[in-house]
Every structure is written in structure tokens, then in C-alpha cells.
Amino acid sequence: MNAGILKAEGLCKSYKDKEVLHDLDLTIEPGKIYGLIGRNGAGKTTLLGILTAQNTKDSGSVTYDGQPVWENQKALDDICFSRELQPTLFSGPNNLKVKHYLRSAAIYYPNWDLDYALRLLDEFQLSTKKKISQLSKGQMSMVTILIALASRAPITILDEPAAGLDVVMRERFYQLLLEDFAQTDRTFIVSTHIIEEAASVFERVIILDQGRIVENAPTEELIGQFRYISGREDVVDQACTGLQVLSAHQMGRHKTVAVRGDVVKLEAAQEADVDISPMNLQNVFVSLCGHGDAQ
Amino acid sequence: MVRSFRFLFQFTWPNLSAILGFAVIVIAGCYATGVPGDTGIGNLFETYYAMFPIMILFMLYIYAFALCTSNLNLGLSFGARRRDFFWALQSIMVSSALLCWALQLFLAAFPGLAGWASRERWMLLEMFDGRPWIFPLTSAAFMVLGCLSGLLMIKRRGLGIFLIAVSIFVLMAATAILILSSETDLMEFLLDTEWGWLWASLPQATAAVLAVSAVGGELLIWRVVQRFVVR
């Protein structure tokens, strides 16, 4: 499946006095699975909305294959943004039915795969006659996932697809995602709070914090730069020489720090009398974006 | 634009079918309760039949409200181009106005064609004789108003509620004036006053106000659709 390059340059967006995105640059290359992670209010949904021309920007540009995305039918045909469904809409219940969403998707997505949609409907045991406001949170997530997968859009974006799903369904979602990716080589961008489960699926991770991209790197490469170092306080401090200390936790004379550094410096730290343990993606995220909250 | 038209049509045809179905029920109800023959009946079906133009305007207002709220949000969330959606919306509104105009003409002619007694009961339906442009223009203006009410309701709830209240007031005032002018000698009285020239130009003034409102409303709708943020 031939996807183009989706690129954002100098994106800025504010809501009244609050700056949500600040001078943001991002390039989404085809044929990869991206994870977009950030705290609540970091600007994830706003960013995704602007990338897909569903939200306006204050300044900057968003292009697809070099052409602006805004009002560009070719770009919009290639992009599917399947966002979290809401049980209420404009202060009233969302009385649209599942079938309305599916019919609308079939109308607008040129590559809509009806057979696949029907198979997923059956697997998820969803009724097309039910109103969105009558669905459970998990069922709403299933509709989001169904639309995204069956759209067969070259660039498919899912906003919080796993919210409300139980662990079995979340595993099934990741399985479906990987199967689809293996068959179609589509580009996926998945925004999620359930970081650790999804980490094994993400080829690249984009970390958004307070309207800025703090990291955009291959997942394994990023995780490889972070370690926990623990031991006696003075020994730990010496072992951290040349490393960036992100956070520290001390109990008596025992100290644990989260550090970042290149491979050489991390290997050098191993020579000290300290315990060094790897961090997972969730730990990395908390270290970068925790801002001292509940470490 | 075709995709957006198909998208909107899936929501529109049930609404228009409901209006046509309701007309069938009212006509059937009139026959079932003896309205055509007995002038002394005065029941609910007679009232609904006589007031049908007003009811159509009210229904078109509500349908346009929904078109420009949940339907707009859904369409844009699936990647519709905003200008395509705007023009598809215009096509749907024009089609709906034309279909309802045809229905109104049919309902106005039906008592005569079917030989119903006391045709003066249907003055409201026949008020458009000689001025066939009034009903489609009013339908279009009310759909624009409904659409605008919905869009403003999303952006500024207070302003949207205010516009809804104004729309309902205008509809009720227009209904009262139409009933008074058809059922009483109010118009003759007003035309005999020193401001008679003003009342004589009421149809043209109404047409001008409706047309300006429709055009102004469309410009606002275009602007709001261009800046709409999907939720």
C-alpha cells in the first residue's frame, strides 16, 4: 500500500490563552507503526486532529506528499482518523447508530473493506442497530478499531483504541494490528495511555509533553538509552558521572536514580558497585514527562 | 461532493419520508373523521391539515439543525472536504425545500380536486395563490436558520439558544399574522390606515427579508463549516 509522507512543520495551536502545541515538527514516514504517547492534556488529540484536517491550526503547515492536507481530497482519501467515540454529543446523547458509522465509513473511505468489516463485526459481537450512547466503553473502542482496520487507509490513526477494552481484547487488538500491518504495510499511528502493553507493537515512539515533541525515535533505541542505577548513595553518584540524571529516590543511604546516556557511558557505569536495571517504555515515559509527580 | 451528498441523504430520506407519511396519515384521518364533508367537525386532523405548511417549516428547521450538528461532525471525522460538505448541504436543503413545496401545492389543491366542502377552511394553504415563491423561499430561509442555530449552539450555546428562541418566535408571529389576515379583516383595516402603503408592500418586504436572511445565513454557515473542529 503506497502511503505518502505526512509532515508537520512549525505547528502552533492555542485554545484561548493556553498554548497546546508549540512550534512542532513531525514527519510520519510510510510503512511504520508509530506510538504517540503523552500525558492528559499534552496535545495528542489536537495534534492528530490537525494532521488530519479535522482541527484548525494557528500557524505552521501540514503536508501529505508535499501538498497541504487541508481540503485536499487525495490526502483525505489516504488518511483515516478513527477517534474515541463519545456517548454524548453536543450536550445530548449520541443517538447515531453503529450502522450510521459503518455506512459513512463505506462512503468516504475509497479502500473500505466490507468483508473485513463484517468479519470484525461478527468477532466483536457488535450490533449495527445499537445507538452509540447504548454501547459500553469497550464496545465503543471496538467500533473505533473496526473502522480503522476496515478502512484500509494507507495512513491509519487510532486515538485511544484500547480504552475500555479488557486485557483479552487488548491482546486481540494488537494481534489484529500486527496481522494487518504484515499484510498491507500500512502506516499506523496509535495514541494510547496503556504504554507498556503496546510498546512491543510500536516501531517508533513519539512522546508529546506540554505541546512539544520530546522524543521521536525507534522504540528499542530509545529504551536502550535509559537505566535505573541503585546502590549506596556515594557510589551511585560516582557511577552517574557523564550520565543525565532524570530522577532520584533516596531511602536512608540507599539511592536509586533514573539515568540516560549513550551505550559507552552506561557500560562504564556497570564497573561500579551498583545495580543497573533496564527501564521499560512506561518507565522512560514517566522519567521524561513525570515532572516530579508521584515518582 | 457526491460522497457528502450520499452521506447526508442517508439521514435525509427517512426525515422526508416521515413528512410525506405524516401527510398521508393526516389525509386518511380527515377522511376517517368526516372532515371533507361536514363543515362543523373542527377536529385535530382538520387543524393539522390546515396548519400543514407551518408544520413542514418547523420540521425542516429541526432536520436542518441535525444536519449541521451531529451529521457535520460525523462527515468531517470521516475525511469529508468542508466545501464538499457545504455544497452537499445546499443540495439537500434545496431538494428538501422543493419536495416540501410540491407537497404543500398538493395539499392546497387536494380539497378542490377531491371535492371537499367549505374550502375557506384551508385559507392558510391557499394563501400562496399568486405568490408561489413564498413557500420555497420560506422553507429555504428556515432550513438556513435551523442549520445556523445548530452550528451556533455548538460554538456558543447561549447564542444558539437565543437564535432558536428567535426562530420559534418568528414562526409563531408569522403563523398568527397569517391566521389573522386570512380569518379576519385585519389586512383590510391595516391597508386603510395612513401606513397602508407599508402593509401593501408586506409581501415584497417579507421576500426581501427572507432572501437577505438566507444569503447572510449561508455566508455564516460557510464560515463556521470552514472553521469547525471535529469532536
JSON list of C-alpha atoms in Angstrom, two decimals, chain B residues 50-55 57 104 120-129 131 133-135 138 142 169-188 190 199 202-203 206 210:
[
{"chain": "B", "resi": 50, "resn": "ALA", "atom": "CA", "xyz": [-54.96, 23.45, 7.69]},
{"chain": "B", "resi": 51, "resn": "MET", "atom": "CA", "xyz": [-51.68, 24.11, 9.52]},
{"chain": "B", "resi": 52, "resn": "PHE", "atom": "CA", "xyz": [-49.54, 21.75, 7.45]},
{"chain": "B", "resi": 53, "resn": "PRO", "atom": "CA", "xyz": [-47.35, 24.47, 5.85]},
{"chain": "B", "resi": 54, "resn": "ILE", "atom": "CA", "xyz": [-46.34, 25.68, 9.30]},
{"chain": "B", "resi": 55, "resn": "MET", "atom": "CA", "xyz": [-45.62, 22.12, 10.45]},
{"chain": "B", "resi": 57, "resn": "LEU", "atom": "CA", "xyz": [-41.43, 24.62, 8.13]},
{"chain": "B", "resi": 104, "resn": "GLN", "atom": "CA", "xyz": [-47.68, 22.00, 0.01]},
{"chain": "B", "resi": 120, "resn": "GLU", "atom": "CA", "xyz": [-62.45, 28.63, 3.03]},
{"chain": "B", "resi": 121, "resn": "ARG", "atom": "CA", "xyz": [-61.25, 26.42, 5.92]},
{"chain": "B", "resi": 122, "resn": "TRP", "atom": "CA", "xyz": [-57.97, 25.97, 4.05]},
{"chain": "B", "resi": 123, "resn": "MET", "atom": "CA", "xyz": [-57.12, 29.65, 3.62]},
{"chain": "B", "resi": 124, "resn": "LEU", "atom": "CA", "xyz": [-53.67, 29.13, 5.11]},
{"chain": "B", "resi": 125, "resn": "LEU", "atom": "CA", "xyz": [-52.86, 26.55, 2.45]},
{"chain": "B", "resi": 126, "resn": "GLU", "atom": "CA", "xyz": [-54.21, 28.76, -0.31]},
{"chain": "B", "resi": 127, "resn": "MET", "atom": "CA", "xyz": [-52.54, 31.95, 0.88]},
{"chain": "B", "resi": 128, "resn": "PHE", "atom": "CA", "xyz": [-49.72, 31.34, -1.57]},
{"chain": "B", "resi": 129, "resn": "ASP", "atom": "CA", "xyz": [-52.00, 31.70, -4.58]},
{"chain": "B", "resi": 131, "resn": "ARG", "atom": "CA", "xyz": [-47.19, 34.19, -4.88]},
{"chain": "B", "resi": 133, "resn": "TRP", "atom": "CA", "xyz": [-42.32, 31.75, -4.41]},
{"chain": "B", "resi": 134, "resn": "ILE", "atom": "CA", "xyz": [-43.25, 32.41, -0.78]},
{"chain": "B", "resi": 135, "resn": "PHE", "atom": "CA", "xyz": [-43.26, 28.84, 0.48]},
{"chain": "B", "resi": 138, "resn": "THR", "atom": "CA", "xyz": [-39.56, 30.49, 3.48]},
{"chain": "B", "resi": 142, "resn": "PHE", "atom": "CA", "xyz": [-35.95, 28.25, 7.82]},
{"chain": "B", "resi": 169, "resn": "PHE", "atom": "CA", "xyz": [-40.94, 33.49, 17.94]},
{"chain": "B", "resi": 170, "resn": "VAL", "atom": "CA", "xyz": [-40.74, 34.45, 14.26]},
{"chain": "B", "resi": 171, "resn": "LEU", "atom": "CA", "xyz": [-42.55, 31.27, 13.25]},
{"chain": "B", "resi": 172, "resn": "MET", "atom": "CA", "xyz": [-45.28, 31.81, 15.82]},
{"chain": "B", "resi": 173, "resn": "ALA", "atom": "CA", "xyz": [-45.65, 35.50, 14.92]},
{"chain": "B", "resi": 174, "resn": "ALA", "atom": "CA", "xyz": [-45.82, 34.68, 11.21]},
{"chain": "B", "resi": 175, "resn": "THR", "atom": "CA", "xyz": [-48.42, 32.00, 11.91]},
{"chain": "B", "resi": 176, "resn": "ALA", "atom": "CA", "xyz": [-50.51, 34.41, 13.96]},
{"chain": "B", "resi": 177, "resn": "ILE", "atom": "CA", "xyz": [-50.34, 37.10, 11.28]},
{"chain": "B", "resi": 178, "resn": "LEU", "atom": "CA", "xyz": [-51.23, 34.63, 8.55]},
{"chain": "B", "resi": 179, "resn": "ILE", "atom": "CA", "xyz": [-54.18, 33.26, 10.50]},
{"chain": "B", "resi": 180, "resn": "LEU", "atom": "CA", "xyz": [-55.41, 36.74, 11.46]},
{"chain": "B", "resi": 181, "resn": "SER", "atom": "CA", "xyz": [-55.09, 38.02, 7.91]},
{"chain": "B", "resi": 182, "resn": "SER", "atom": "CA", "xyz": [-56.91, 35.02, 6.47]},
{"chain": "B", "resi": 183, "resn": "GLU", "atom": "CA", "xyz": [-59.59, 34.61, 9.15]},
{"chain": "B", "resi": 184, "resn": "THR", "atom": "CA", "xyz": [-60.32, 38.29, 9.96]},
{"chain": "B", "resi": 185, "resn": "ASP", "atom": "CA", "xyz": [-60.47, 41.71, 8.26]},
{"chain": "B", "resi": 186, "resn": "LEU", "atom": "CA", "xyz": [-57.15, 42.73, 9.80]},
{"chain": "B", "resi": 187, "resn": "MET", "atom": "CA", "xyz": [-55.40, 43.29, 6.47]},
{"chain": "B", "resi": 188, "resn": "GLU", "atom": "CA", "xyz": [-58.25, 45.43, 5.10]},
{"chain": "B", "resi": 190, "resn": "LEU", "atom": "CA", "xyz": [-54.35, 47.98, 8.06]},
{"chain": "B", "resi": 199, "resn": "TRP", "atom": "CA", "xyz": [-48.73, 46.89, 4.70]},
{"chain": "B", "resi": 202, "resn": "LEU", "atom": "CA", "xyz": [-45.54, 43.42, 3.11]},
{"chain": "B", "resi": 203, "resn": "PRO", "atom": "CA", "xyz": [-45.14, 40.50, 0.66]},
{"chain": "B", "resi": 206, "resn": "THR", "atom": "CA", "xyz": [-41.09, 39.67, 3.54]},
{"chain": "B", "resi": 210, "resn": "LEU", "atom": "CA", "xyz": [-36.19, 36.14, 3.78]}
]
